[in-house]
Short mmCIF file of C-alpha atoms and ligand atoms in Angstrom, two decimals:
data_model
loop_
_atom_site.label_atom_id
_atom_site.label_comp_id
_atom_site.label_asym_id
_atom_site.label_seq_id
_atom_site.Cartn_x
_atom_site.Cartn_y
_atom_site.Cartn_z
CA UNK A 28 25.94 2.78 23.21
CA UNK A 29 28.56 5.10 21.67
CA UNK A 30 27.98 7.00 18.44
CA UNK A 31 30.84 5.77 16.31
CA UNK A 32 30.30 8.07 13.38
CA UNK A 33 31.14 11.64 12.57
CA UNK A 34 28.21 14.01 12.48
CA UNK A 35 28.20 16.54 9.67
CA UNK A 36 26.20 19.27 11.39
CA UNK A 37 26.31 21.49 8.30
CA UNK A 38 24.71 19.03 5.89
CA UNK A 39 21.17 19.14 4.55
CA UNK A 40 20.82 15.47 5.59
CA UNK A 41 21.57 16.25 9.25
CA UNK A 42 19.20 19.21 9.24
CA UNK A 43 16.38 17.14 7.68
CA UNK A 44 15.95 15.00 10.80
CA UNK A 45 18.57 15.49 13.51
CA UNK A 46 16.31 14.58 16.44
CA UNK A 47 16.79 10.79 16.88
CA UNK A 48 20.58 11.18 16.76
CA UNK A 49 20.49 14.07 19.24
CA UNK A 50 18.34 12.03 21.64
CA UNK A 51 21.03 9.32 21.54
CA UNK A 52 23.77 11.86 22.19
CA UNK A 53 21.88 13.37 25.15
CA UNK A 54 21.51 9.89 26.65
CA UNK A 55 24.96 8.48 25.99
CA UNK A 56 27.50 11.15 24.97
CA UNK A 57 26.32 14.56 26.15
CA UNK A 58 29.70 16.06 25.21
CA UNK A 59 30.43 14.77 21.73
CA UNK A 60 33.42 15.46 19.51
CA UNK A 61 33.08 15.65 15.75
CA UNK A 62 34.60 17.90 13.08
CA UNK A 63 33.46 20.50 10.61
CA UNK A 64 33.44 19.65 6.90
CA UNK A 65 36.18 22.15 6.09
CA UNK A 66 39.64 21.47 4.63
CA UNK A 67 41.37 21.24 7.98
CA UNK A 68 38.53 19.25 9.58
CA UNK A 69 38.26 21.70 12.50
CA UNK A 70 37.33 19.71 15.63
CA UNK A 71 34.09 20.78 17.25
CA UNK A 72 32.44 19.73 20.51
CA UNK A 73 28.67 19.41 20.65
CA UNK A 74 26.93 19.92 23.99
CA UNK A 75 23.39 18.53 23.79
CA UNK A 76 21.66 18.49 27.22
CA UNK A 77 19.46 21.43 28.23
CA UNK A 78 21.31 22.23 31.45
CA UNK A 79 24.71 22.11 29.74
CA UNK A 80 23.64 24.29 26.80
CA UNK A 81 22.09 26.78 29.24
CA UNK A 82 25.37 26.97 31.16
CA UNK A 83 27.66 26.97 28.11
CA UNK A 84 25.97 30.00 26.57
CA UNK A 85 27.04 32.18 29.48
CA UNK A 86 30.10 30.33 30.75
CA UNK A 87 33.17 32.56 31.03
CA UNK A 88 35.38 29.50 30.52
CA UNK A 89 34.07 29.53 26.94
CA UNK A 90 34.59 33.03 25.50
CA UNK A 91 33.27 34.04 22.10
CA UNK A 92 36.41 35.83 20.96
CA UNK A 93 38.79 33.08 19.95
CA UNK A 94 41.76 35.43 20.20
CA UNK A 95 41.33 35.41 23.97
CA UNK A 96 41.09 31.61 24.20
CA UNK A 97 43.65 30.23 21.77
CA UNK A 98 47.36 29.87 22.50
CA UNK A 99 49.68 32.02 20.31
CA UNK A 100 50.66 28.77 18.58
CA UNK A 101 47.02 27.91 17.81
CA UNK A 102 46.43 31.44 16.52
CA UNK A 103 49.43 31.13 14.20
CA UNK A 104 47.99 27.89 12.80
CA UNK A 105 44.59 29.38 11.96
CA UNK A 106 43.88 29.16 8.22
CA UNK A 107 44.58 32.34 6.30
CA UNK A 108 41.66 34.74 6.03
CA UNK A 109 41.65 37.83 3.83
CA UNK A 110 42.55 41.01 5.78
CA UNK A 111 39.31 42.61 4.61
CA UNK A 112 37.46 40.17 6.91
CA UNK A 113 39.16 41.56 10.02
CA UNK A 114 36.78 44.53 10.61
CA UNK A 115 33.85 42.09 10.73
CA UNK A 116 35.38 40.38 13.77
CA UNK A 117 34.43 43.52 15.70
CA UNK A 118 30.75 42.51 15.91
CA UNK A 119 29.13 42.15 19.30
CA UNK A 120 28.23 38.49 18.81
CA UNK A 121 31.91 37.59 18.46
CA UNK A 122 33.15 39.69 21.39
CA UNK A 123 33.16 39.39 25.16
CA UNK A 124 32.94 42.00 27.90
CA UNK A 125 33.74 44.90 27.98
CA UNK A 126 33.61 45.43 24.16
CA UNK A 127 30.37 43.50 23.92
CA UNK A 128 28.68 45.62 26.59
CA UNK A 129 29.65 48.88 24.90
CA UNK A 130 28.51 47.79 21.43
CA UNK A 131 25.27 46.28 22.64
CA UNK A 132 24.41 49.38 24.67
CA UNK A 133 24.79 51.54 21.57
CA UNK A 134 22.20 49.64 19.59
CA UNK A 135 20.03 48.42 22.46
CA UNK A 136 17.97 51.56 22.65
CA UNK A 137 16.87 51.13 19.04
CA UNK A 138 15.37 47.74 19.78
CA UNK A 139 13.02 48.77 22.53
CA UNK A 140 9.49 47.41 22.82
CA UNK A 141 8.40 50.88 21.62
CA UNK A 142 10.18 50.45 18.29
CA UNK A 143 8.66 47.01 17.89
CA UNK A 144 5.21 48.42 18.61
CA UNK A 145 5.82 51.17 16.05
CA UNK A 146 6.66 48.56 13.42
CA UNK A 147 3.57 46.44 14.13
CA UNK A 148 1.27 48.20 11.65
CA UNK A 149 3.95 48.16 8.98
CA UNK A 150 4.51 44.40 9.43
CA UNK A 151 0.76 43.79 9.18
CA UNK A 152 0.47 45.89 6.01
CA UNK A 153 3.41 44.08 4.47
CA UNK A 154 2.02 40.62 5.33
CA UNK A 155 -1.31 41.60 3.70
CA UNK A 156 0.43 43.02 0.65
CA UNK A 157 2.60 39.92 0.11
CA UNK A 158 -0.36 37.57 0.44
CA UNK A 159 -2.55 39.67 -1.85
CA UNK A 160 0.18 39.39 -4.47
CA UNK A 161 0.32 35.62 -4.02
CA UNK A 162 -3.46 35.17 -3.98
CA UNK A 163 -3.62 36.01 -7.68
CA UNK A 164 -1.99 32.63 -8.27
CA UNK A 165 -3.14 29.56 -6.41
CA UNK A 166 0.29 28.52 -5.24
CA UNK A 167 3.51 30.03 -3.93
CA UNK A 168 6.87 29.23 -2.44
CA UNK A 169 6.16 30.21 1.13
CA UNK A 170 9.85 30.92 1.73
CA UNK A 171 10.74 33.22 -1.17
CA UNK A 172 7.28 34.79 -1.54
CA UNK A 173 6.47 35.41 2.12
CA UNK A 174 8.72 34.18 4.96
CA UNK A 175 11.84 35.85 3.52
CA UNK A 176 10.67 39.22 2.11
CA UNK A 177 8.80 40.06 5.32
CA UNK A 178 11.70 40.19 7.84
CA UNK A 179 14.12 41.33 5.14
CA UNK A 180 12.02 44.37 4.25
CA UNK A 181 11.51 45.25 7.91
CA UNK A 182 15.19 45.09 8.91
CA UNK A 183 16.20 47.11 5.83
CA UNK A 184 13.58 49.72 6.67
CA UNK A 185 14.76 49.93 10.30
CA UNK A 186 18.35 50.40 9.16
CA UNK A 187 17.46 52.68 6.25
CA UNK A 188 19.09 50.48 3.58
CA UNK A 189 17.29 50.99 0.24
CA UNK A 190 14.67 48.23 0.05
CA UNK A 191 15.26 47.89 -3.69
CA UNK A 192 18.76 46.56 -2.94
CA UNK A 193 17.54 43.78 -0.66
CA UNK A 194 17.87 41.00 -3.26
CA UNK A 195 21.51 41.91 -3.77
CA UNK A 196 22.51 41.67 -0.18
CA UNK A 197 20.38 38.60 0.48
CA UNK A 198 22.49 36.83 -2.12
CA UNK A 199 25.62 37.85 -0.23
CA UNK A 200 24.26 37.05 3.23
CA UNK A 201 23.05 33.64 2.00
CA UNK A 202 26.64 32.84 1.09
CA UNK A 203 27.82 33.92 4.56
CA UNK A 204 25.31 31.80 6.49
CA UNK A 205 25.96 28.76 4.31
CA UNK A 206 29.61 28.72 5.44
CA UNK A 207 30.61 25.26 6.58
CA UNK A 208 33.09 26.60 9.14
CA UNK A 209 34.44 29.93 10.38
CA UNK A 210 37.72 28.66 8.91
CA UNK A 211 36.34 28.14 5.40
CA UNK A 212 36.10 31.76 4.36
CA UNK A 213 37.82 31.47 0.95
CA UNK A 214 34.61 30.47 -0.80
CA UNK A 215 32.72 33.56 0.34
CA UNK A 216 35.39 36.17 -0.42
CA UNK A 217 33.53 37.65 -3.44
CA UNK A 218 30.21 37.91 -1.56
CA UNK A 219 31.74 39.46 1.55
CA UNK A 220 33.82 41.84 -0.54
CA UNK A 221 30.76 43.08 -2.41
CA UNK A 222 28.73 43.31 0.80
CA UNK A 223 31.41 45.41 2.50
CA UNK A 224 31.82 47.65 -0.55
CA UNK A 225 28.06 48.14 -0.70
CA UNK A 226 27.83 49.06 3.00
CA UNK A 227 30.74 51.50 2.82
CA UNK A 228 29.00 53.22 -0.11
CA UNK A 229 25.75 53.32 1.85
CA UNK A 230 27.49 54.90 4.88
CA UNK A 231 28.92 57.58 2.59
CA UNK A 232 25.44 58.49 1.40
CA UNK A 233 24.04 58.51 4.95
CA UNK A 234 26.90 60.69 6.24
CA UNK A 235 26.02 63.28 3.59
CA UNK A 236 22.30 62.88 4.01
CA UNK A 237 21.33 61.54 7.46
CA UNK A 238 17.79 60.22 7.93
CA UNK A 239 15.62 59.07 10.82
CA UNK A 240 16.98 55.53 10.63
CA UNK A 241 19.19 53.24 12.66
CA UNK A 242 22.17 53.52 10.31
CA UNK A 243 22.19 57.32 10.66
CA UNK A 244 21.96 56.98 14.46
CA UNK A 245 24.93 54.60 14.49
CA UNK A 246 26.93 56.90 12.20
CA UNK A 247 26.24 59.77 14.62
CA UNK A 248 27.63 57.60 17.42
CA UNK A 249 30.71 56.85 15.35
CA UNK A 250 31.28 60.50 14.52
CA UNK A 251 30.77 61.50 18.17
CA UNK A 252 34.11 59.98 19.13
CA UNK A 253 35.50 56.81 20.48
CA UNK A 254 32.25 54.98 21.17
CA UNK A 255 32.07 53.20 17.83
CA UNK A 256 34.92 52.84 15.37
CA UNK A 257 34.35 52.66 11.63
CA UNK A 258 35.12 48.95 11.65
CA UNK A 259 32.62 48.42 14.45
CA UNK A 260 29.97 50.36 12.55
CA UNK A 261 30.50 48.12 9.54
CA UNK A 262 30.43 44.97 11.67
CA UNK A 263 27.28 46.11 13.47
CA UNK A 264 25.23 46.81 10.34
CA UNK A 265 26.54 43.63 8.70
CA UNK A 266 25.43 41.59 11.74
CA UNK A 267 22.03 43.28 12.06
CA UNK A 268 21.21 42.83 8.39
CA UNK A 269 22.06 39.14 8.46
CA UNK A 270 20.71 38.25 11.92
CA UNK A 271 17.62 40.34 11.21
CA UNK A 272 16.30 38.17 8.41
CA UNK A 273 18.21 34.88 7.99
CA UNK A 274 16.71 33.68 11.28
CA UNK A 275 13.10 34.86 11.23
CA UNK A 276 12.63 33.41 7.75
CA UNK A 277 13.28 29.99 9.31
CA UNK A 278 10.84 30.54 12.17
CA UNK A 279 8.05 31.47 9.75
CA UNK A 280 8.98 28.81 7.16
CA UNK A 281 9.61 25.83 9.46
CA UNK A 282 6.79 27.04 11.73
CA UNK A 283 4.27 26.86 8.88
CA UNK A 284 5.57 23.41 7.91
CA UNK A 285 5.14 22.23 11.52
CA UNK A 286 1.53 23.46 11.49
CA UNK A 287 0.78 21.91 8.10
CA UNK A 288 2.04 18.55 9.32
CA UNK A 289 0.01 18.89 12.56
CA UNK A 290 -3.42 19.79 11.16
CA UNK A 291 -5.13 19.58 14.58
CA UNK A 292 -2.78 22.24 15.98
CA UNK A 293 -3.20 24.41 12.88
CA UNK A 294 -6.98 24.21 13.14
CA UNK A 295 -6.89 25.07 16.84
CA UNK A 296 -4.86 28.21 16.09
CA UNK A 297 -7.12 29.16 13.19
CA UNK A 298 -10.16 28.90 15.47
CA UNK A 299 -8.47 30.80 18.30
CA UNK A 300 -6.01 33.40 16.93
CA UNK A 301 -5.08 34.78 20.42
CA UNK A 302 -3.25 31.47 20.98
CA UNK A 303 -0.58 32.86 18.64
CA UNK A 304 1.64 33.98 21.55
CA UNK A 305 2.11 30.50 23.03
CA UNK A 306 2.03 29.03 19.51
CA UNK A 307 5.05 31.07 18.42
CA UNK A 308 6.97 30.08 21.58
CA UNK A 309 6.19 26.44 20.80
CA UNK A 310 7.23 26.84 17.16
CA UNK A 311 10.47 28.44 18.36
CA UNK A 312 11.07 25.42 20.59
CA UNK A 313 9.94 22.79 18.12
CA UNK A 314 11.78 24.14 15.06
CA UNK A 315 14.82 25.89 16.67
CA UNK A 316 15.59 28.28 13.76
CA UNK A 317 19.09 28.92 15.18
CA UNK A 318 19.74 25.24 15.70
CA UNK A 319 23.24 25.49 17.15
CA UNK A 320 24.71 28.35 19.10
CA UNK A 321 27.48 30.33 17.46
CA UNK A 322 31.03 29.30 18.42
CA UNK A 323 32.56 29.39 21.86
CA UNK A 324 36.21 28.44 22.53
CA UNK A 325 37.56 26.72 25.64
CA UNK A 326 39.83 29.24 27.42
CA UNK A 327 41.70 26.39 29.15
CA UNK A 328 41.18 22.63 29.32
CA UNK A 329 37.61 22.19 30.58
CA UNK A 330 36.18 18.91 31.88
CA UNK A 331 32.45 18.32 31.37
CA UNK A 332 30.77 15.00 32.32
CA UNK A 333 34.26 13.52 32.62
CA UNK A 334 35.22 14.56 29.10
CA UNK A 335 38.15 16.92 28.59
CA UNK A 336 37.63 19.71 26.07
CA UNK A 337 41.18 20.92 25.30
CA UNK A 338 42.06 24.60 25.33
CA UNK A 339 41.17 26.52 22.19
CA UNK A 340 38.75 23.94 20.76
CA UNK A 341 35.45 25.08 19.33
CA UNK A 342 32.37 24.20 21.35
CA UNK A 343 28.75 24.59 20.27
CA UNK A 344 25.54 24.34 22.30
CA UNK A 345 22.97 22.38 20.32
CA UNK A 346 19.93 24.56 20.99
CA UNK A 347 17.72 22.27 18.91
CA UNK A 348 18.65 19.39 21.21
CA UNK A 349 18.21 21.34 24.46
CA UNK A 350 14.73 22.28 23.22
CA UNK A 351 13.81 18.58 22.93
CA UNK A 352 15.35 17.51 26.25
CA UNK A 353 12.93 15.05 27.84
CA UNK A 354 14.05 15.99 31.37
CA UNK A 355 12.76 19.55 30.84
CA UNK A 356 9.88 19.30 28.35
CA UNK A 357 6.99 16.85 28.58
CA UNK A 358 6.52 14.95 25.30
CA UNK A 359 9.28 17.03 23.72
CA UNK A 360 8.72 15.66 20.21
CA UNK A 361 5.05 16.65 20.21
CA UNK A 362 3.89 20.02 18.96
CA UNK A 363 1.56 21.62 21.50
CA UNK A 364 0.71 25.24 20.71
CA UNK A 365 -0.64 25.85 24.22
CA UNK A 366 2.48 24.53 25.99
CA UNK A 367 3.26 26.45 29.16
CA UNK A 368 5.74 26.95 30.71
CA UNK A 369 8.02 26.85 27.68
CA UNK A 370 11.57 27.77 28.63
CA UNK A 371 13.10 27.09 25.22
CA UNK A 372 16.61 28.32 24.48
CA UNK A 373 15.86 29.44 20.93
CA UNK A 374 17.00 33.03 21.55
CA UNK A 375 20.09 31.96 23.50
CA UNK A 376 20.99 32.87 27.06
CA UNK A 377 23.16 35.34 28.97
CA UNK A 378 24.74 38.50 27.57
CA UNK A 379 24.33 37.41 23.94
CA UNK A 380 20.59 36.76 24.34
CA UNK A 381 19.03 37.72 21.01
CA UNK A 382 18.74 41.46 20.60
CA UNK A 383 15.98 41.07 18.02
CA UNK A 384 13.77 38.65 20.00
CA UNK A 385 10.82 41.07 20.46
CA UNK A 386 10.93 42.00 16.78
CA UNK A 387 11.19 38.37 15.62
CA UNK A 388 8.28 37.33 17.87
CA UNK A 389 6.07 40.14 16.60
CA UNK A 390 6.91 39.45 12.94
CA UNK A 391 6.21 35.72 13.27
CA UNK A 392 2.96 36.23 15.22
CA UNK A 393 1.59 38.54 12.53
CA UNK A 394 2.94 36.51 9.61
CA UNK A 395 1.42 33.22 10.74
CA UNK A 396 -1.95 34.52 11.92
CA UNK A 397 -2.41 36.56 8.73
CA UNK A 398 -1.54 33.53 6.61
CA UNK A 399 -4.03 31.29 8.42
CA UNK A 400 -6.75 33.92 8.24
CA UNK A 401 -6.32 34.75 4.56
CA UNK A 402 -5.68 31.23 3.28
CA UNK A 403 -8.19 28.83 4.85
CA UNK A 404 -7.32 26.09 2.36
CA UNK A 405 -3.51 26.23 2.78
CA UNK A 406 -1.81 22.89 2.08
CA UNK A 407 1.53 21.41 1.05
CA UNK A 408 2.20 20.97 -2.66
CA UNK A 409 4.81 18.24 -2.16
CA UNK A 410 5.35 15.44 0.39
CA UNK A 411 7.18 16.76 3.51
CA UNK A 412 9.98 14.18 3.02
CA UNK A 413 10.91 15.72 -0.32
CA UNK A 414 11.62 19.17 1.15
CA UNK A 415 15.25 20.32 1.12
CA UNK A 416 16.92 21.89 4.15
CA UNK A 417 19.60 24.51 3.65
CA UNK A 418 23.16 23.50 4.55
CA UNK A 419 24.39 25.89 7.25
CA UNK A 420 26.57 25.68 10.33
CA UNK A 421 24.17 27.14 12.88
CA UNK A 422 20.83 27.71 11.15
CA UNK A 423 18.10 25.21 10.33
CA UNK A 424 15.64 26.21 7.65
CA UNK A 425 14.00 25.15 4.42
CA UNK A 426 15.26 26.00 0.97
CA UNK A 427 11.73 26.24 -0.37
CA UNK A 428 8.20 25.39 0.84
CA UNK A 429 5.78 25.00 -2.08
CA UNK A 430 2.17 25.41 -0.93
CA UNK A 431 -1.26 25.49 -2.57
CA UNK A 432 -4.31 27.43 -1.41
C1 HEM B 15 13.39 33.78 15.04
C2 HEM B 15 14.30 34.67 14.88
C3 HEM B 15 15.57 34.70 15.65
C4 HEM B 15 16.22 33.71 16.35
C5 HEM B 15 15.76 32.27 16.56
C6 HEM B 15 17.43 34.30 16.89
C7 HEM B 15 18.32 33.61 17.69
C8 HEM B 15 19.45 34.16 18.26
C9 HEM B 15 20.37 33.46 19.12
C10 HEM B 15 20.25 32.00 19.52
C11 HEM B 15 21.34 34.33 19.49
C12 HEM B 15 22.53 34.03 20.40
C13 HEM B 15 23.58 33.24 19.70
C14 HEM B 15 24.69 32.79 20.62
O1 HEM B 15 24.74 33.15 21.80
O2 HEM B 15 25.53 32.03 20.12
C15 HEM B 15 21.04 35.60 18.85
C16 HEM B 15 21.82 36.72 18.96
C17 HEM B 15 21.55 37.88 18.25
N1 HEM B 15 20.46 38.16 17.47
FE1 HEM B 15 18.94 36.93 17.06
N2 HEM B 15 17.51 35.60 16.49
C18 HEM B 15 16.40 35.91 15.75
C19 HEM B 15 16.06 37.12 15.18
C20 HEM B 15 16.84 38.25 15.25
C21 HEM B 15 16.50 39.52 14.66
C22 HEM B 15 15.20 39.86 13.93
C23 HEM B 15 17.56 40.34 14.90
C24 HEM B 15 17.78 41.77 14.47
C25 HEM B 15 17.27 42.76 14.77
C26 HEM B 15 18.55 39.61 15.67
C27 HEM B 15 19.75 40.10 16.11
C28 HEM B 15 20.60 39.42 16.96
C29 HEM B 15 21.85 40.00 17.44
C30 HEM B 15 22.38 41.39 17.12
C31 HEM B 15 22.44 39.04 18.26
C32 HEM B 15 23.76 39.17 19.02
C33 HEM B 15 23.47 39.68 20.39
C34 HEM B 15 24.70 39.81 21.25
O3 HEM B 15 25.77 39.30 20.91
O4 HEM B 15 24.56 40.45 22.30
N3 HEM B 15 18.07 38.33 15.85
N4 HEM B 15 19.88 35.48 18.11
#
């Protein structure tokens, strides 16, 4: 059976329950062509089987940097983007070797297990503080009151960005991650412009007055010579700020929803908190906070399962589908917090494997266990079907999650 309709991967409707459709695609059309909901209807290929997603994420036939894949003609036809966006293209997630290797090496040492361990007590204190604040009422929006401020505060503290400014830049980053296509940048010009202006101002302050934070360390690297250009510095901090909180919020938010709708699993975890390690891996698999990989572009015509992906066309690995592949995971649609092994692809694969994975795991483990411990009567305020999912190209997460306790 062929899927005869277009799939709007950005829409809230798709994100609400994409799993039956993805199971059909895995079975019948594992390489599926649709288009993005932008003006030019950019064609996009969805790869849905585990093995294919695993390979795609590190396949040199599908580079990240579209300038190395597209023909000069295709590059000329790209929709206009404001020149001020160009520096942001110099972020490691959109580059291939050797630029990627150099940029990642510069920041890699800041994301060691030691740093994560150092942040553990701070994350715990913050989780307690946020829940104490909420406990004065008997309800909260789990997203805006807990799942979001936690990773956002931590990534701003690591970078040294004033925590008081976090609401400002969340507004801007929200606009960026809600983009319907990398070609639909016009709508986000004001947000990106203000974000860039804010960061340039922040770098000025840090140059004058360096601190023991990641931004100061990166500025030192930039000033030391040709290791990091000013554009790359901007792109790096921009990426870290966004990737550092727009993802983990979804793991905590959708993870709590998954537990609330599987009371037996939630009770098991409450009774046995050390299960949190396998529980978080299972919530990563089950909810897939980064639901689709970021874009890859076919460097030449590539044939996969007999289907030709023409040169220059955008290709995405559907991580949320790979994580439910029945040939890899037993009962893939069941939530089992003790599942082992659990080789989910939620943090990607290959050279772009998530830099923040240890931090995200630690934050989510503490956030969820603290919530279950402090709020024994936690329950949903509204029926699960009425919850709204945020429109986004690659992320899957809730707009709000009203809970009572
Ligand atoms: C649950 C939370 C998170 C999830 C599910 C997640 C997922 C991912 C995925 C799937 C990729 C690879 C994308 C691709 O190849 O297309 C990635 C890359 C990346 N992530 Fe995360 N991430 C999370 C949290 C974080 C945090 C907290 C940080 C910040 C410290 C972070 C920083 C990055 C960076 C910098 C990259 C690019 C790495 C590279 O290009 O080498 N992520 N993440």
